[in-house]
Amino acid sequence: MKKIILTGDRPTGNLHLGHYVGSLKNRVKLQEEGNYDEMYVFIADIQALTDNFKNPKKVRDNILEVVIDYLSVGLDPSKVTIFIQSMVPELCELTMYYMNLVTLSRLERNPTVKSEIKQKEFGNSIPVGFLNYPISQTADITAFNANIIPVGDDQLPMIEQAREIVRSFNSIYGETLVEPEAMIPDSKVCRRLPGTDGKAKMSKSLGNCIYLKDDSDTVKKKVMSMYTDPNHLKVEDPGNTKDNPVFIYLEALATDEHFKKYLNEYKNLNELKAHYEKGGLGDVKVKRFLYDVIEDILTPIREKRKYYEDNIKLVYDILKEGSIKAEKEAANTLKNVKRAMSIDYFN
Ligand code: ATP
Ligand code: MG
């Protein structure tokens, strides 16, 4: 079977460290290994509009921001097709057909959608488009016959929903669609990186992010004011490293090389953790180290960003070319879907 990788991001803001450890790093690794037939990465503007429909400018502006983030972390348009969701209208048509295969109560049971509805304070006024986005996501995945989806763990219910739709479609209309599988990071802390405020998820909508494009001063300010263990008041106090986002970030990002380079009195994170847990290690020292680690990762990303910011036409060309290629592929799947459903009247 062909190996087809697909992922997307909502253009609701710049990409952050959660995206980096949860999904972007995996994408670049897969790209470099080259062991796949096709790889698609797309900007989910239709999905972003489901909860930002009153703010189209925000969505429009962030399309460019997100693509530049992609290119800055190393996604290479000669190896990966990068496209804009709304430039592939076949996705909307597929969504329409898949909607028949899902009940309202099934959509309402989706745990990620449920918590997002609460977070966005929709109350009883949930836009139909928002509730429907997992179906639209199934269209995105199946249009390209994608079977490997590198995501953070908040996306697992979406992949499950997609698998159900594929099975239902194939059993009613005959074997047509490919069942996708989620690929989540090996390391548990990377599957859902918490926010700088200690909240369960770093998320553009929650304003608790360190963005890939943040400059050094901003990163320093954010790191130095991060939530840590509230009971670790004095340096001598024993500290908790488990629910402490500073240590969680170090677990997600710091390598033994970083210790050698910036904090060589400790060999690795285990030693640093042991000292903090015993007492005698202050938050400021740990935060300074975290800042150095983040800077080490972000400096080359910022440099690349600068190049693309100065070459915006090139970025648009990449998007245009990718969108044309993606539309061809989606049109082919749509043709197969319509044939399977016996709605190909004039053929
Ligand atoms: P929004 O708040 O608008 O939903 P977001 O920050 O959740 O934005 P998305 O564009 O929804 O970002 O997510 C894109 C991808 O990044 C998904 O695969 C998601 O699982 C992953 N991701 C997002 N936030 C995190 C995080 N904190 N940790 C790990 N992965 C994440
Ligand atoms: Mg999200």
mmCIF file of C-alpha atoms and ligand atoms in Angstrom:
data_model
loop_
_atom_site.group_PDB
_atom_site.id
_atom_site.type_symbol
_atom_site.label_atom_id
_atom_site.label_comp_id
_atom_site.label_asym_id
_atom_site.label_seq_id
_atom_site.Cartn_x
_atom_site.Cartn_y
_atom_site.Cartn_z
ATOM 1 C CA MET A 1 0.000 0.000 0.000
ATOM 2 C CA LYS A 2 1.155 3.532 -0.767
ATOM 3 C CA LYS A 3 2.375 5.656 2.143
ATOM 4 C CA ILE A 4 0.614 9.002 2.028
ATOM 5 C CA ILE A 5 1.176 11.499 4.828
ATOM 6 C CA LEU A 6 -1.127 14.454 5.470
ATOM 7 C CA THR A 7 -1.436 17.091 8.178
ATOM 8 C CA GLY A 8 -2.802 20.576 8.533
ATOM 9 C CA ASP A 9 -2.959 23.556 10.839
ATOM 10 C CA ARG A 10 -5.551 26.228 11.392
ATOM 11 C CA PRO A 11 -4.503 29.741 10.321
ATOM 12 C CA THR A 12 -5.621 31.236 13.622
ATOM 13 C CA GLY A 13 -2.196 32.436 14.709
ATOM 14 C CA ASN A 14 1.472 31.653 14.407
ATOM 15 C CA LEU A 15 2.741 28.180 15.136
ATOM 16 C CA HIS A 16 4.118 27.549 18.621
ATOM 17 C CA LEU A 17 6.322 25.113 20.527
ATOM 18 C CA GLY A 18 3.322 22.771 20.969
ATOM 19 C CA HIS A 19 3.076 22.451 17.186
ATOM 20 C CA TYR A 20 6.825 22.015 16.979
ATOM 21 C CA VAL A 21 7.078 19.050 19.363
ATOM 22 C CA GLY A 22 3.599 17.639 18.667
ATOM 23 C CA SER A 23 3.648 17.594 14.909
ATOM 24 C CA LEU A 24 6.140 19.749 12.978
ATOM 25 C CA LYS A 25 9.229 17.851 14.166
ATOM 26 C CA ASN A 26 7.674 14.566 13.082
ATOM 27 C CA ARG A 27 6.794 16.014 9.686
ATOM 28 C CA VAL A 28 10.322 17.238 9.027
ATOM 29 C CA LYS A 29 11.742 13.903 10.196
ATOM 30 C CA LEU A 30 9.422 11.995 7.868
ATOM 31 C CA GLN A 31 10.326 14.355 5.046
ATOM 32 C CA GLU A 32 14.041 13.808 5.610
ATOM 33 C CA GLU A 33 13.686 10.023 5.836
ATOM 34 C CA GLY A 34 11.901 10.217 2.478
ATOM 35 C CA ASN A 35 10.171 6.890 2.996
ATOM 36 C CA TYR A 36 6.760 7.895 1.582
ATOM 37 C CA ASP A 37 4.952 8.271 -1.721
ATOM 38 C CA GLU A 38 3.325 11.659 -1.111
ATOM 39 C CA MET A 39 3.294 14.163 1.703
ATOM 40 C CA TYR A 40 0.717 16.942 1.985
ATOM 41 C CA VAL A 41 0.643 19.786 4.462
ATOM 42 C CA PHE A 42 -2.238 22.205 4.309
ATOM 43 C CA ILE A 43 -3.582 25.331 5.877
ATOM 44 C CA ALA A 44 -7.077 24.688 7.160
ATOM 45 C CA ASP A 45 -8.720 28.044 6.464
ATOM 46 C CA ILE A 46 -12.212 26.576 6.022
ATOM 47 C CA GLN A 47 -11.883 24.986 9.441
ATOM 48 C CA ALA A 48 -10.499 28.183 10.979
ATOM 49 C CA LEU A 49 -13.538 30.057 9.676
ATOM 50 C CA THR A 50 -15.925 27.721 11.539
ATOM 51 C CA ASP A 51 -15.110 29.570 14.758
ATOM 52 C CA ASN A 52 -13.638 32.762 13.253
ATOM 53 C CA PHE A 53 -16.213 33.495 10.550
ATOM 54 C CA LYS A 54 -16.678 37.015 11.878
ATOM 55 C CA ASN A 55 -12.973 37.672 11.511
ATOM 56 C CA PRO A 56 -11.944 36.691 7.972
ATOM 57 C CA LYS A 57 -8.984 39.072 8.037
ATOM 58 C CA LYS A 58 -7.411 37.175 10.921
ATOM 59 C CA VAL A 59 -7.689 33.934 8.951
ATOM 60 C CA ARG A 60 -6.397 35.493 5.741
ATOM 61 C CA ASP A 61 -3.382 37.122 7.399
ATOM 62 C CA ASN A 62 -2.431 33.993 9.267
ATOM 63 C CA ILE A 63 -2.308 31.852 6.128
ATOM 64 C CA LEU A 64 0.932 33.548 5.174
ATOM 65 C CA GLU A 65 2.223 33.397 8.755
ATOM 66 C CA VAL A 66 1.650 29.648 9.004
ATOM 67 C CA VAL A 67 3.266 28.854 5.629
ATOM 68 C CA ILE A 68 6.291 30.908 6.594
ATOM 69 C CA ASP A 69 6.432 28.969 9.874
ATOM 70 C CA TYR A 70 6.373 25.719 7.832
ATOM 71 C CA LEU A 71 9.176 26.811 5.568
ATOM 72 C CA SER A 72 11.190 28.149 8.504
ATOM 73 C CA VAL A 73 11.172 24.829 10.388
ATOM 74 C CA GLY A 74 12.383 23.084 7.249
ATOM 75 C CA LEU A 75 9.392 21.786 5.313
ATOM 76 C CA ASP A 76 10.632 21.671 1.737
ATOM 77 C CA PRO A 77 8.154 22.374 -1.087
ATOM 78 C CA SER A 78 10.162 20.179 -3.445
ATOM 79 C CA LYS A 79 9.348 17.209 -1.193
ATOM 80 C CA VAL A 80 6.002 18.237 0.315
ATOM 81 C CA THR A 81 2.850 19.628 -1.294
ATOM 82 C CA ILE A 82 1.753 22.694 0.667
ATOM 83 C CA PHE A 83 -1.736 23.979 -0.107
ATOM 84 C CA ILE A 84 -4.683 26.062 1.118
ATOM 85 C CA GLN A 85 -7.807 24.081 2.029
ATOM 86 C CA SER A 86 -10.329 26.452 0.413
ATOM 87 C CA MET A 87 -8.414 26.365 -2.875
ATOM 88 C CA VAL A 88 -9.539 22.736 -3.179
ATOM 89 C CA PRO A 89 -13.357 23.047 -3.384
ATOM 90 C CA GLU A 90 -13.714 19.279 -3.930
ATOM 91 C CA LEU A 91 -13.187 18.986 -0.158
ATOM 92 C CA CYS A 92 -16.520 20.740 0.464
ATOM 93 C CA GLU A 93 -18.356 18.406 -1.875
ATOM 94 C CA LEU A 94 -16.893 15.343 -0.167
ATOM 95 C CA THR A 95 -17.911 16.789 3.220
ATOM 96 C CA MET A 96 -21.498 17.073 2.003
ATOM 97 C CA TYR A 97 -21.667 13.383 1.072
ATOM 98 C CA TYR A 98 -19.986 12.245 4.305
ATOM 99 C CA MET A 99 -22.452 14.246 6.426
ATOM 100 C CA ASN A 100 -25.102 11.604 5.731
ATOM 101 C CA LEU A 101 -22.947 8.990 7.440
ATOM 102 C CA VAL A 102 -22.677 10.688 10.857
ATOM 103 C CA THR A 103 -25.351 11.401 13.463
ATOM 104 C CA LEU A 104 -25.704 14.628 15.393
ATOM 105 C CA SER A 105 -25.227 12.800 18.685
ATOM 106 C CA ARG A 106 -21.981 11.275 17.415
ATOM 107 C CA LEU A 107 -20.629 14.746 16.609
ATOM 108 C CA GLU A 108 -21.689 16.038 20.021
ATOM 109 C CA ARG A 109 -19.861 13.168 21.750
ATOM 110 C CA ASN A 110 -16.450 14.095 20.299
ATOM 111 C CA PRO A 111 -14.389 14.956 23.429
ATOM 112 C CA THR A 112 -12.112 17.522 21.710
ATOM 113 C CA VAL A 113 -15.065 19.309 20.092
ATOM 114 C CA LYS A 114 -16.885 19.205 23.431
ATOM 115 C CA SER A 115 -14.064 20.924 25.287
ATOM 116 C CA GLU A 116 -13.589 23.452 22.472
ATOM 117 C CA ILE A 117 -17.306 24.342 22.591
ATOM 118 C CA LYS A 118 -16.918 25.030 26.298
ATOM 119 C CA GLN A 119 -13.705 27.014 25.805
ATOM 120 C CA LYS A 120 -15.275 29.128 23.062
ATOM 121 C CA GLU A 121 -18.393 29.691 25.199
ATOM 122 C CA PHE A 122 -20.817 28.826 22.394
ATOM 123 C CA GLY A 123 -23.478 27.766 24.910
ATOM 124 C CA ASN A 124 -26.594 26.790 22.953
ATOM 125 C CA SER A 125 -25.497 28.690 19.856
ATOM 126 C CA ILE A 126 -23.049 26.226 18.340
ATOM 127 C CA PRO A 127 -22.498 27.032 14.654
ATOM 128 C CA VAL A 128 -23.400 23.987 12.537
ATOM 129 C CA GLY A 129 -20.143 24.431 10.629
ATOM 130 C CA PHE A 130 -18.132 24.174 13.836
ATOM 131 C CA LEU A 131 -19.796 20.974 15.023
ATOM 132 C CA ASN A 132 -19.285 19.614 11.533
ATOM 133 C CA TYR A 133 -15.547 20.224 11.313
ATOM 134 C CA PRO A 134 -14.519 16.642 12.117
ATOM 135 C CA ILE A 135 -16.458 15.580 8.997
ATOM 136 C CA SER A 136 -14.728 18.224 6.934
ATOM 137 C CA GLN A 137 -11.447 16.943 8.328
ATOM 138 C CA THR A 138 -12.356 13.469 7.079
ATOM 139 C CA ALA A 139 -12.771 14.943 3.613
ATOM 140 C CA ASP A 140 -9.292 16.518 3.871
ATOM 141 C CA ILE A 141 -7.745 13.184 4.793
ATOM 142 C CA THR A 142 -9.591 10.892 2.412
ATOM 143 C CA ALA A 143 -9.341 13.192 -0.623
ATOM 144 C CA PHE A 144 -5.639 12.374 -0.761
ATOM 145 C CA ASN A 145 -5.941 8.708 0.331
ATOM 146 C CA ALA A 146 -3.774 9.696 3.272
ATOM 147 C CA ASN A 147 -3.011 6.895 5.710
ATOM 148 C CA ILE A 148 -0.440 8.493 8.039
ATOM 149 C CA ILE A 149 -1.493 11.580 10.011
ATOM 150 C CA PRO A 150 1.171 13.050 12.368
ATOM 151 C CA VAL A 151 -0.751 14.940 15.068
ATOM 152 C CA GLY A 152 -0.931 15.842 18.753
ATOM 153 C CA ASP A 153 -3.251 13.756 20.919
ATOM 154 C CA ASP A 154 -6.128 16.274 20.821
ATOM 155 C CA GLN A 155 -6.617 15.073 17.242
ATOM 156 C CA LEU A 156 -7.122 11.380 18.077
ATOM 157 C CA PRO A 157 -10.942 11.711 18.243
ATOM 158 C CA MET A 158 -10.856 13.312 14.758
ATOM 159 C CA ILE A 159 -8.916 10.419 13.286
ATOM 160 C CA GLU A 160 -11.306 7.962 14.968
ATOM 161 C CA GLN A 161 -14.238 9.832 13.409
ATOM 162 C CA ALA A 162 -12.542 9.685 10.007
ATOM 163 C CA ARG A 163 -12.006 5.939 10.325
ATOM 164 C CA GLU A 164 -15.682 5.418 11.157
ATOM 165 C CA ILE A 165 -16.777 7.436 8.128
ATOM 166 C CA VAL A 166 -14.422 5.520 5.844
ATOM 167 C CA ARG A 167 -15.699 2.156 7.113
ATOM 168 C CA SER A 168 -19.297 3.275 6.780
ATOM 169 C CA PHE A 169 -18.743 4.654 3.257
ATOM 170 C CA ASN A 170 -16.928 1.540 2.074
ATOM 171 C CA SER A 171 -19.545 -0.810 3.500
ATOM 172 C CA ILE A 172 -22.440 1.053 1.876
ATOM 173 C CA TYR A 173 -20.913 2.056 -1.476
ATOM 174 C CA GLY A 174 -18.077 -0.445 -1.912
ATOM 175 C CA GLU A 175 -14.353 -0.246 -1.157
ATOM 176 C CA THR A 176 -13.373 3.324 -2.169
ATOM 177 C CA LEU A 177 -11.703 5.214 0.684
ATOM 178 C CA VAL A 178 -8.503 4.539 2.633
ATOM 179 C CA GLU A 179 -8.595 4.275 6.457
ATOM 180 C CA PRO A 180 -6.137 6.720 8.084
ATOM 181 C CA GLU A 181 -3.993 6.191 11.147
ATOM 182 C CA ALA A 182 -2.783 8.844 13.586
ATOM 183 C CA MET A 183 0.934 9.114 14.225
ATOM 184 C CA ILE A 184 1.564 10.637 17.649
ATOM 185 C CA PRO A 185 4.975 11.475 19.154
ATOM 186 C CA ASP A 186 6.736 8.705 21.105
ATOM 187 C CA SER A 187 7.294 11.014 24.040
ATOM 188 C CA LYS A 188 4.167 11.562 26.126
ATOM 189 C CA VAL A 189 4.987 15.183 26.967
ATOM 190 C CA CYS A 190 5.139 16.048 23.251
ATOM 191 C CA ARG A 191 1.643 14.778 22.537
ATOM 192 C CA ARG A 192 0.057 17.705 24.340
ATOM 193 C CA LEU A 193 2.507 20.346 25.468
ATOM 194 C CA PRO A 194 1.009 22.472 28.277
ATOM 195 C CA GLY A 195 0.782 26.268 28.138
ATOM 196 C CA THR A 196 3.226 28.665 29.807
ATOM 197 C CA ASP A 197 0.392 29.262 32.324
ATOM 198 C CA GLY A 198 0.343 25.573 33.293
ATOM 199 C CA LYS A 199 -2.965 24.936 31.468
ATOM 200 C CA ALA A 200 -3.273 21.502 29.867
ATOM 201 C CA LYS A 201 -2.578 22.646 26.288
ATOM 202 C CA MET A 202 -0.502 25.322 24.666
ATOM 203 C CA SER A 203 -3.008 26.704 22.199
ATOM 204 C CA LYS A 204 -3.231 29.736 19.941
ATOM 205 C CA SER A 205 -6.723 30.410 21.243
ATOM 206 C CA LEU A 206 -5.607 30.438 24.885
ATOM 207 C CA GLY A 207 -2.764 32.954 24.552
ATOM 208 C CA ASN A 208 -0.334 30.783 26.521
ATOM 209 C CA CYS A 209 2.167 30.105 23.767
ATOM 210 C CA ILE A 210 5.805 30.551 22.926
ATOM 211 C CA TYR A 211 5.681 31.164 19.188
ATOM 212 C CA LEU A 212 8.345 30.020 16.761
ATOM 213 C CA LYS A 213 8.597 33.621 15.557
ATOM 214 C CA ASP A 214 8.953 35.209 19.020
ATOM 215 C CA ASP A 215 12.159 37.238 19.332
ATOM 216 C CA SER A 216 14.747 36.590 22.066
ATOM 217 C CA ASP A 217 13.397 39.218 24.456
ATOM 218 C CA THR A 218 9.846 37.947 24.171
ATOM 219 C CA VAL A 219 10.968 34.359 24.760
ATOM 220 C CA LYS A 220 12.963 35.467 27.806
ATOM 221 C CA LYS A 221 9.998 37.347 29.277
ATOM 222 C CA LYS A 222 7.652 34.436 28.678
ATOM 223 C CA VAL A 223 10.014 31.846 30.135
ATOM 224 C CA MET A 224 10.937 33.919 33.186
ATOM 225 C CA SER A 225 7.267 34.448 34.057
ATOM 226 C CA MET A 226 6.255 30.832 33.476
ATOM 227 C CA TYR A 227 4.122 28.960 35.945
ATOM 228 C CA THR A 228 6.173 26.481 38.018
ATOM 229 C CA ASP A 229 5.535 24.591 41.247
ATOM 230 C CA PRO A 230 3.484 27.018 43.410
ATOM 231 C CA ASN A 231 4.759 25.319 46.582
ATOM 232 C CA HIS A 232 8.420 25.790 45.687
ATOM 233 C CA LEU A 233 8.747 29.116 47.464
ATOM 234 C CA LYS A 234 12.325 29.095 48.697
ATOM 235 C CA VAL A 235 15.349 27.650 46.901
ATOM 236 C CA GLU A 236 15.788 25.067 49.691
ATOM 237 C CA ASP A 237 12.199 23.776 49.327
ATOM 238 C CA PRO A 238 11.781 20.411 47.619
ATOM 239 C CA GLY A 239 10.088 20.993 44.252
ATOM 240 C CA ASN A 240 7.637 19.126 42.049
ATOM 241 C CA THR A 241 8.861 18.445 38.496
ATOM 242 C CA LYS A 242 5.858 16.422 37.362
ATOM 243 C CA ASP A 243 3.159 19.050 36.800
ATOM 244 C CA ASN A 244 5.711 21.771 36.285
ATOM 245 C CA PRO A 245 5.645 23.131 32.716
ATOM 246 C CA VAL A 246 9.277 24.294 32.939
ATOM 247 C CA PHE A 247 10.416 20.699 33.436
ATOM 248 C CA ILE A 248 7.871 19.404 30.939
ATOM 249 C CA TYR A 249 9.317 21.764 28.287
ATOM 250 C CA LEU A 250 12.826 20.605 29.155
ATOM 251 C CA GLU A 251 11.716 17.012 28.773
ATOM 252 C CA ALA A 252 10.272 17.833 25.353
ATOM 253 C CA LEU A 253 13.186 19.947 24.120
ATOM 254 C CA ALA A 254 16.471 19.565 26.019
ATOM 255 C CA THR A 255 19.125 17.121 24.867
ATOM 256 C CA ASP A 256 22.275 15.972 26.690
ATOM 257 C CA GLU A 257 24.140 18.214 24.227
ATOM 258 C CA HIS A 258 22.226 21.206 25.598
ATOM 259 C CA PHE A 259 23.410 20.288 29.099
ATOM 260 C CA LYS A 260 27.005 20.107 27.874
ATOM 261 C CA LYS A 261 26.667 23.482 26.195
ATOM 262 C CA TYR A 262 24.704 25.505 28.748
ATOM 263 C CA LEU A 263 24.594 23.738 32.135
ATOM 264 C CA ASN A 264 27.466 21.299 32.355
ATOM 265 C CA GLU A 265 27.296 20.830 36.116
ATOM 266 C CA TYR A 266 24.463 18.395 35.312
ATOM 267 C CA LYS A 267 24.833 15.519 32.843
ATOM 268 C CA ASN A 268 21.207 15.291 31.914
ATOM 269 C CA LEU A 269 17.633 16.108 32.846
ATOM 270 C CA ASN A 270 17.378 13.297 35.387
ATOM 271 C CA GLU A 271 20.170 14.856 37.451
ATOM 272 C CA LEU A 272 18.596 18.304 37.254
ATOM 273 C CA LYS A 273 15.196 16.914 38.251
ATOM 274 C CA ALA A 274 16.657 15.010 41.191
ATOM 275 C CA HIS A 275 18.260 18.197 42.523
ATOM 276 C CA TYR A 276 15.032 20.196 42.171
ATOM 277 C CA GLU A 277 12.990 17.480 43.857
ATOM 278 C CA LYS A 278 15.450 17.243 46.739
ATOM 279 C CA GLY A 279 15.530 21.035 47.229
ATOM 280 C CA GLY A 280 18.311 23.569 46.768
ATOM 281 C CA LEU A 281 17.731 24.431 43.123
ATOM 282 C CA GLY A 282 15.993 27.707 42.285
ATOM 283 C CA ASP A 283 13.442 28.274 39.516
ATOM 284 C CA VAL A 284 15.439 31.118 37.983
ATOM 285 C CA LYS A 285 18.409 28.870 37.214
ATOM 286 C CA VAL A 286 16.195 26.238 35.585
ATOM 287 C CA LYS A 287 14.321 28.876 33.611
ATOM 288 C CA ARG A 288 17.569 30.424 32.351
ATOM 289 C CA PHE A 289 18.615 27.023 31.057
ATOM 290 C CA LEU A 290 15.209 26.514 29.403
ATOM 291 C CA TYR A 291 15.586 29.903 27.751
ATOM 292 C CA ASP A 292 19.007 28.873 26.332
ATOM 293 C CA VAL A 293 17.558 25.609 25.007
ATOM 294 C CA ILE A 294 14.621 27.353 23.322
ATOM 295 C CA GLU A 295 16.949 29.964 21.828
ATOM 296 C CA ASP A 296 19.187 27.208 20.468
ATOM 297 C CA ILE A 297 16.155 25.746 18.658
ATOM 298 C CA LEU A 298 14.553 29.006 17.538
ATOM 299 C CA THR A 299 17.619 30.894 16.265
ATOM 300 C CA PRO A 300 17.979 28.979 12.969
ATOM 301 C CA ILE A 301 14.184 28.997 12.508
ATOM 302 C CA ARG A 302 14.138 32.808 12.870
ATOM 303 C CA GLU A 303 16.936 33.181 10.330
ATOM 304 C CA LYS A 304 15.031 31.175 7.738
ATOM 305 C CA ARG A 305 11.862 33.120 8.505
ATOM 306 C CA LYS A 306 13.635 36.345 7.652
ATOM 307 C CA TYR A 307 14.515 34.978 4.204
ATOM 308 C CA TYR A 308 10.908 34.095 3.386
ATOM 309 C CA GLU A 309 9.552 37.352 4.820
ATOM 310 C CA ASP A 310 11.788 39.108 2.301
ATOM 311 C CA ASN A 311 10.575 36.826 -0.516
ATOM 312 C CA ILE A 312 6.790 36.826 -0.155
ATOM 313 C CA LYS A 313 6.203 36.235 -3.863
ATOM 314 C CA LEU A 314 8.078 32.960 -3.585
ATOM 315 C CA VAL A 315 5.805 31.938 -0.695
ATOM 316 C CA TYR A 316 2.668 32.669 -2.755
ATOM 317 C CA ASP A 317 4.087 30.696 -5.693
ATOM 318 C CA ILE A 318 4.669 27.693 -3.417
ATOM 319 C CA LEU A 319 1.054 27.874 -2.194
ATOM 320 C CA LYS A 320 -0.352 28.287 -5.678
ATOM 321 C CA GLU A 321 1.580 25.416 -7.161
ATOM 322 C CA GLY A 322 0.735 23.151 -4.188
ATOM 323 C CA SER A 323 -2.960 24.030 -4.369
ATOM 324 C CA ILE A 324 -3.155 23.193 -8.087
ATOM 325 C CA LYS A 325 -1.498 19.829 -7.505
ATOM 326 C CA ALA A 326 -3.728 19.068 -4.499
ATOM 327 C CA GLU A 327 -6.878 19.931 -6.410
ATOM 328 C CA LYS A 328 -6.017 17.460 -9.175
ATOM 329 C CA GLU A 329 -5.646 14.658 -6.638
ATOM 330 C CA ALA A 330 -8.845 15.569 -4.763
ATOM 331 C CA ALA A 331 -10.801 15.733 -8.025
ATOM 332 C CA ASN A 332 -9.743 12.198 -8.772
ATOM 333 C CA THR A 333 -10.999 10.946 -5.390
ATOM 334 C CA LEU A 334 -14.249 12.875 -5.798
ATOM 335 C CA LYS A 335 -14.766 11.168 -9.157
ATOM 336 C CA ASN A 336 -14.324 7.749 -7.499
ATOM 337 C CA VAL A 337 -16.669 8.713 -4.655
ATOM 338 C CA LYS A 338 -19.407 9.854 -7.045
ATOM 339 C CA ARG A 339 -19.034 6.752 -9.144
ATOM 340 C CA ALA A 340 -19.332 4.577 -6.019
ATOM 341 C CA MET A 341 -22.463 6.510 -4.981
ATOM 342 C CA SER A 342 -23.975 6.187 -8.479
ATOM 343 C CA ILE A 343 -24.168 9.940 -8.973
ATOM 344 C CA ASP A 344 -21.954 10.097 -12.031
ATOM 345 C CA TYR A 345 -24.971 10.665 -14.313
ATOM 346 C CA PHE A 346 -23.371 11.637 -17.578
ATOM 347 C CA ASN A 347 -20.591 9.055 -17.687
HETATM 348 P P1 ATP B 1 -6.415 26.627 17.900
HETATM 349 O O1 ATP B 1 -6.354 27.133 19.306
HETATM 350 O O2 ATP B 1 -6.837 27.658 16.887
HETATM 351 O O3 ATP B 1 -7.199 25.340 17.771
HETATM 352 P P2 ATP B 1 -3.993 25.134 18.129
HETATM 353 O O4 ATP B 1 -2.903 25.803 18.872
HETATM 354 O O5 ATP B 1 -4.798 24.070 18.813
HETATM 355 O O6 ATP B 1 -4.915 26.291 17.534
HETATM 356 P P3 ATP B 1 -4.144 23.679 15.642
HETATM 357 O O7 ATP B 1 -3.908 24.382 14.345
HETATM 358 O O8 ATP B 1 -5.542 23.397 16.064
HETATM 359 O O9 ATP B 1 -3.390 24.516 16.796
HETATM 360 O O10 ATP B 1 -3.314 22.304 15.680
HETATM 361 C C1 ATP B 1 -2.488 21.845 14.634
HETATM 362 C C2 ATP B 1 -1.721 20.604 15.015
HETATM 363 O O11 ATP B 1 -0.828 20.866 16.090
HETATM 364 C C3 ATP B 1 -2.591 19.436 15.498
HETATM 365 O O12 ATP B 1 -2.029 18.253 14.991
HETATM 366 C C4 ATP B 1 -2.467 19.463 16.985
HETATM 367 O O13 ATP B 1 -2.635 18.192 17.561
HETATM 368 C C5 ATP B 1 -1.035 19.951 17.169
HETATM 369 N N1 ATP B 1 -0.925 20.690 18.430
HETATM 370 C C6 ATP B 1 -1.506 21.883 18.718
HETATM 371 N N2 ATP B 1 -1.224 22.260 19.976
HETATM 372 C C7 ATP B 1 -0.423 21.291 20.504
HETATM 373 C C8 ATP B 1 0.227 21.104 21.773
HETATM 374 N N3 ATP B 1 0.102 21.998 22.740
HETATM 375 N N4 ATP B 1 0.977 19.993 21.953
HETATM 376 C C9 ATP B 1 1.124 19.072 20.956
HETATM 377 N N5 ATP B 1 0.540 19.194 19.748
HETATM 378 C C10 ATP B 1 -0.226 20.283 19.507
HETATM 379 MG MG MG B 2 -6.611 23.254 17.840
#
